[in-house]
Tab-separated table of C-alpha atoms in Angstrom:
chain	number	residue	atom	x	y	z
A	1	UNK	CA	24.233	0.162	30.843
A	2	UNK	CA	21.164	2.421	31.069
A	3	UNK	CA	19.111	3.359	34.103
A	4	UNK	CA	15.352	3.424	34.545
A	5	UNK	CA	14.420	6.730	36.202
A	6	UNK	CA	11.205	8.078	37.732
A	7	UNK	CA	10.924	11.864	37.527
A	8	UNK	CA	8.462	14.354	39.048
A	9	UNK	CA	8.317	17.463	36.772
A	10	UNK	CA	6.753	19.585	39.548
A	11	UNK	CA	9.353	18.970	42.250
A	12	UNK	CA	12.128	17.920	39.845
A	13	UNK	CA	12.824	15.007	42.148
A	14	UNK	CA	14.037	11.799	40.519
A	15	UNK	CA	15.011	8.288	41.476
A	16	UNK	CA	16.864	5.526	39.686
A	17	UNK	CA	14.550	2.556	40.128
A	18	UNK	CA	16.489	-0.099	38.204
A	19	UNK	CA	19.328	-0.826	35.850
A	20	UNK	CA	18.021	-1.763	32.434
A	21	UNK	CA	18.231	-5.527	32.164
A	22	UNK	CA	20.737	-6.710	29.571
A	23	UNK	CA	20.028	-9.754	27.400
A	24	UNK	CA	22.566	-12.430	26.581
A	25	UNK	CA	21.198	-13.083	23.092
A	26	UNK	CA	23.613	-12.471	20.238
A	27	UNK	CA	22.424	-9.953	17.673
A	28	UNK	CA	19.871	-8.043	19.706
A	29	UNK	CA	19.403	-4.303	19.587
A	30	UNK	CA	17.719	-2.158	22.216
A	31	UNK	CA	14.550	-0.462	20.976
A	32	UNK	CA	13.121	2.690	22.521
A	33	UNK	CA	9.612	1.219	22.734
A	34	UNK	CA	7.979	1.410	26.130
A	35	UNK	CA	4.786	1.881	28.133
A	36	UNK	CA	3.754	2.856	31.667
A	37	UNK	CA	0.456	1.772	33.214
A	38	UNK	CA	-1.435	-0.325	35.743
A	39	UNK	CA	-4.245	-2.887	36.031
A	40	UNK	CA	-7.295	-2.569	38.291
A	41	UNK	CA	-5.172	-1.306	41.189
A	42	UNK	CA	-3.639	2.110	40.331
A	43	UNK	CA	-0.812	1.403	42.779
A	44	UNK	CA	0.215	-1.718	40.869
A	45	UNK	CA	2.384	0.172	38.387
A	46	UNK	CA	4.207	-1.555	35.547
A	47	UNK	CA	6.803	-0.367	33.037
A	48	UNK	CA	6.892	-2.299	29.746
A	49	UNK	CA	9.904	-2.320	27.422
A	50	UNK	CA	10.402	-3.984	24.021
A	51	UNK	CA	13.703	-5.102	22.438
A	52	UNK	CA	13.910	-6.012	18.770
A	53	UNK	CA	15.962	-9.184	18.204
A	54	UNK	CA	17.789	-8.886	14.888
A	55	UNK	CA	18.757	-12.544	14.719
A	56	UNK	CA	15.251	-13.913	15.225
A	57	UNK	CA	13.418	-10.872	13.764
A	58	UNK	CA	10.969	-10.663	16.608
A	59	UNK	CA	10.436	-8.597	19.743
A	60	UNK	CA	11.346	-9.646	23.247
A	61	UNK	CA	9.595	-7.737	26.011
A	62	UNK	CA	10.234	-7.171	29.696
A	63	UNK	CA	7.959	-5.910	32.460
A	64	UNK	CA	9.245	-4.024	35.494
A	65	UNK	CA	6.986	-4.167	38.572
A	66	UNK	CA	7.444	-1.074	40.752
A	67	UNK	CA	5.819	-2.763	43.749
A	68	UNK	CA	8.276	-5.675	43.843
A	69	UNK	CA	11.132	-3.905	42.034
A	70	UNK	CA	11.586	-6.919	39.784
A	71	UNK	CA	11.732	-7.809	36.085
A	72	UNK	CA	9.738	-10.496	34.321
A	73	UNK	CA	9.941	-11.657	30.699
A	74	UNK	CA	6.578	-12.990	29.466
A	75	UNK	CA	6.495	-14.988	26.249
A	76	UNK	CA	5.860	-13.079	23.032
A	77	UNK	CA	6.777	-14.727	19.738
A	78	UNK	CA	5.009	-12.855	16.940
A	79	UNK	CA	7.326	-11.951	14.072
A	80	UNK	CA	7.334	-9.633	11.088
A	81	UNK	CA	5.926	-6.463	12.639
A	82	UNK	CA	7.427	-3.148	13.706
A	83	UNK	CA	6.351	-0.442	16.100
A	84	UNK	CA	5.321	2.861	14.501
A	85	UNK	CA	6.363	5.141	17.346
A	86	UNK	CA	7.779	4.473	20.766
A	87	UNK	CA	5.589	5.514	23.724
A	88	UNK	CA	2.453	3.509	24.467
A	89	UNK	CA	-0.844	5.275	25.247
A	90	UNK	CA	-2.372	4.106	28.543
A	91	UNK	CA	-6.165	4.077	28.891
A	92	UNK	CA	-8.521	2.094	31.149
A	93	UNK	CA	-6.056	-0.670	31.971
A	94	UNK	CA	-4.664	-1.050	28.440
A	95	UNK	CA	-1.502	0.150	26.687
A	96	UNK	CA	-1.735	0.888	22.954
A	97	UNK	CA	0.877	1.199	20.189
A	98	UNK	CA	0.585	1.578	16.392
A	99	UNK	CA	2.336	-1.281	14.550
A	100	UNK	CA	3.179	-2.124	10.940
A	101	UNK	CA	2.938	-5.613	9.404
A	102	UNK	CA	3.739	-5.915	5.680
A	103	UNK	CA	2.521	-2.402	4.869
A	104	UNK	CA	-0.627	-2.872	6.972
A	105	UNK	CA	-1.048	-0.780	10.088
A	106	UNK	CA	-2.812	-1.888	13.251
A	107	UNK	CA	-2.960	-1.069	16.933
A	108	UNK	CA	-1.367	-3.466	19.412
A	109	UNK	CA	-3.258	-3.491	22.726
A	110	UNK	CA	-1.809	-4.852	25.974
A	111	UNK	CA	-4.101	-5.703	28.887
A	112	UNK	CA	-1.812	-4.655	31.745
A	113	UNK	CA	-3.598	-6.766	34.357
A	114	UNK	CA	-3.694	-9.979	32.308
A	115	UNK	CA	-0.493	-9.242	30.346
A	116	UNK	CA	-2.240	-10.377	27.167
A	117	UNK	CA	-2.089	-8.839	23.671
A	118	UNK	CA	-4.755	-8.216	21.041
A	119	UNK	CA	-4.817	-6.467	17.645
A	120	UNK	CA	-7.111	-3.668	16.555
A	121	UNK	CA	-7.506	-2.511	12.962
A	122	UNK	CA	-7.135	1.190	12.285
A	123	UNK	CA	-10.067	2.908	10.657
A	124	UNK	CA	-9.858	2.601	6.872
A	125	UNK	CA	-7.936	5.295	5.031
A	126	UNK	CA	-5.868	6.660	7.919
A	127	UNK	CA	-2.362	7.802	6.994
A	128	UNK	CA	0.019	6.299	9.587
A	129	UNK	CA	2.842	8.659	8.635
A	130	UNK	CA	0.896	11.586	10.112
A	131	UNK	CA	-0.976	9.808	12.896
A	132	UNK	CA	-1.010	10.524	16.620
A	133	UNK	CA	-2.508	8.120	19.160
A	134	UNK	CA	-4.130	9.489	22.325
A	135	UNK	CA	-7.361	9.581	24.318
A	136	UNK	CA	-10.328	11.964	24.392
A	137	UNK	CA	-13.328	11.635	26.691
A	138	UNK	CA	-12.276	8.197	27.905
A	139	UNK	CA	-11.968	6.836	24.340
A	140	UNK	CA	-8.882	5.878	22.380
A	141	UNK	CA	-8.405	8.384	19.567
A	142	UNK	CA	-6.275	9.063	16.521
A	143	UNK	CA	-5.379	12.478	15.118
A	144	UNK	CA	-4.693	12.071	11.419
A	145	UNK	CA	-3.720	14.340	8.527
A	146	UNK	CA	-6.351	14.610	5.810
A	147	UNK	CA	-6.376	16.384	2.451
A	148	UNK	CA	-7.984	19.477	3.982
A	149	UNK	CA	-6.661	19.463	7.554
A	150	UNK	CA	-6.942	16.948	10.379
A	151	UNK	CA	-9.472	14.305	11.393
A	152	UNK	CA	-10.184	13.071	14.923
A	153	UNK	CA	-11.320	9.446	15.144
A	154	UNK	CA	-12.658	7.861	18.346
A	155	UNK	CA	-12.942	4.183	19.230
A	156	UNK	CA	-16.195	4.304	21.181
A	157	UNK	CA	-15.896	0.817	22.696
A	158	UNK	CA	-12.798	-0.517	24.418
A	159	UNK	CA	-10.694	-2.647	22.020
A	160	UNK	CA	-13.561	-2.822	19.485
A	161	UNK	CA	-12.264	-2.070	15.987
A	162	UNK	CA	-15.842	-1.878	14.689
A	163	UNK	CA	-16.598	1.118	16.902
A	164	UNK	CA	-14.317	3.651	15.162
A	165	UNK	CA	-16.116	6.878	14.248
A	166	UNK	CA	-14.948	10.204	12.847
A	167	UNK	CA	-15.755	12.678	15.607
A	168	UNK	CA	-14.275	15.914	14.299
A	169	UNK	CA	-12.388	17.577	11.432
A	170	UNK	CA	-10.472	20.843	11.615
A	171	UNK	CA	-7.852	23.089	10.024
A	172	UNK	CA	-6.169	26.333	11.012
A	173	UNK	CA	-6.167	28.316	7.786
A	174	UNK	CA	-2.624	29.460	8.535
A	175	UNK	CA	-0.763	29.507	5.246
A	176	UNK	CA	2.897	28.592	4.896
A	177	UNK	CA	3.094	26.269	7.890
A	178	UNK	CA	2.974	22.502	8.041
A	179	UNK	CA	1.464	21.324	11.321
A	180	UNK	CA	2.337	18.255	13.353
A	181	UNK	CA	0.189	16.903	16.208
A	182	UNK	CA	2.470	16.008	19.120
A	183	UNK	CA	0.202	15.405	22.131
A	184	UNK	CA	-3.483	14.943	23.006
A	185	UNK	CA	-4.215	16.972	26.144
A	186	UNK	CA	-7.143	16.813	28.554
A	187	UNK	CA	-10.638	18.080	27.719
A	188	UNK	CA	-10.274	17.342	24.023
A	189	UNK	CA	-7.349	19.702	23.387
A	190	UNK	CA	-4.519	18.894	20.986
A	191	UNK	CA	-1.001	20.321	21.173
A	192	UNK	CA	0.545	20.912	17.751
A	193	UNK	CA	3.652	22.508	16.328
A	194	UNK	CA	4.541	23.710	12.854
A	195	UNK	CA	7.414	24.429	10.521
A	196	UNK	CA	7.902	27.900	12.010
A	197	UNK	CA	8.465	26.331	15.470
A	198	UNK	CA	5.201	27.820	16.678
A	199	UNK	CA	3.092	25.879	19.175
A	200	UNK	CA	-0.697	25.751	18.910
A	201	UNK	CA	-3.370	24.292	21.196
A	202	UNK	CA	-6.523	23.304	19.325
A	203	UNK	CA	-9.755	22.824	21.323
A	204	UNK	CA	-12.047	20.265	19.670
A	205	UNK	CA	-15.002	21.198	21.906
A	206	UNK	CA	-14.927	24.863	20.839
A	207	UNK	CA	-13.436	24.479	17.352
A	208	UNK	CA	-10.884	27.146	18.240
A	209	UNK	CA	-7.133	27.392	18.654
A	210	UNK	CA	-4.616	29.400	20.646
A	211	UNK	CA	-1.063	30.278	19.655
A	212	UNK	CA	1.597	29.875	22.336
A	213	UNK	CA	4.198	32.597	22.057
A	214	UNK	CA	6.254	32.514	25.258
A	215	UNK	CA	8.392	29.551	24.252
A	216	UNK	CA	11.743	31.121	23.406
A	217	UNK	CA	13.556	28.367	25.300
A	218	UNK	CA	12.307	25.798	22.780
A	219	UNK	CA	14.102	27.255	19.767
A	220	UNK	CA	16.338	24.164	19.685
A	221	UNK	CA	13.376	22.129	18.410
A	222	UNK	CA	14.140	23.478	14.943
A	223	UNK	CA	17.191	21.210	14.954
A	224	UNK	CA	15.059	18.175	15.790
A	225	UNK	CA	13.396	17.910	12.378
A	226	UNK	CA	14.630	14.838	10.574
A	227	UNK	CA	13.873	13.189	7.258
A	228	UNK	CA	12.791	9.550	7.229
A	229	UNK	CA	13.313	7.744	3.923
A	230	UNK	CA	11.768	4.325	3.571
A	231	UNK	CA	9.289	2.166	1.735
A	232	UNK	CA	6.535	4.690	2.434
A	233	UNK	CA	8.376	7.610	0.843
A	234	UNK	CA	10.089	10.591	2.422
A	235	UNK	CA	8.392	12.354	5.298
A	236	UNK	CA	9.361	15.040	7.784
A	237	UNK	CA	8.620	14.452	11.429
A	238	UNK	CA	8.931	16.581	14.512
A	239	UNK	CA	11.080	14.475	16.796
A	240	UNK	CA	9.287	15.704	19.910
A	241	UNK	CA	7.843	13.479	22.631
A	242	UNK	CA	5.293	15.264	24.808
A	243	UNK	CA	2.950	14.205	27.603
A	244	UNK	CA	0.444	15.920	29.861
A	245	UNK	CA	0.805	15.229	33.567
A	246	UNK	CA	-1.133	15.940	36.759
A	247	UNK	CA	0.908	17.902	39.281
A	248	UNK	CA	1.699	15.909	42.392
A	249	UNK	CA	3.909	16.267	45.458
A	250	UNK	CA	4.395	12.494	45.629
A	251	UNK	CA	8.075	11.631	45.647
A	252	UNK	CA	9.358	9.073	43.124
A	253	UNK	CA	10.899	7.292	46.113
A	254	UNK	CA	7.394	6.577	47.444
A	255	UNK	CA	6.262	4.870	44.228
A	256	UNK	CA	8.558	1.869	44.436
A	257	UNK	CA	10.040	-0.338	47.110
A	258	UNK	CA	13.781	-0.719	46.708
């Protein structure tokens, strides 16, 4: 049995908001695919979780409503696809994930208010094995490895796959290191790490970068490199999940009614 926990990084206060609902289906496995967002009302917070059902080869999803402290299980029957990553990107009332269907990669968009799904094609030529989803300037974005460095693509219109445009390209010119984008920060900044366990913040607005040196406590990240062997070849990933948050004194206990 796992718990669902709200955590405030500033105050380090936490609260168990629910026990993770267990399914009675035979042959299901819990997937670490999730999202956190709201509809028109920012106080109407929802947590979305997906389980992959081995027997039926499809995903079952649950929604936890923090206002009512209750689970719901909307219908979702599409088969044959897999999530490429775990944490959904929330932007303007939608949650986004990269998915794979028969070697084709798309973005799955969830309208949090309506609880309805739609598909968005990725811009042609993007390499999903080195792709990071995020948001810049109110637009959904992808950070993707190119032959010379990295490309930043923006979707200029909400959920409009025809509005993708390449907004920026960059590289560091630092030899001997392989870089991995791990988080899109505010104001067009991108947090990256590399094979020497060095962290870098790249600023797309200034075309400049800054090395972060005071991170001795993160030496353990070197042990978090893993090799993924599959139909797309062998690739190294940094198994690091990072987010940017706005500091708040709000207690997790005030965000749900239990």
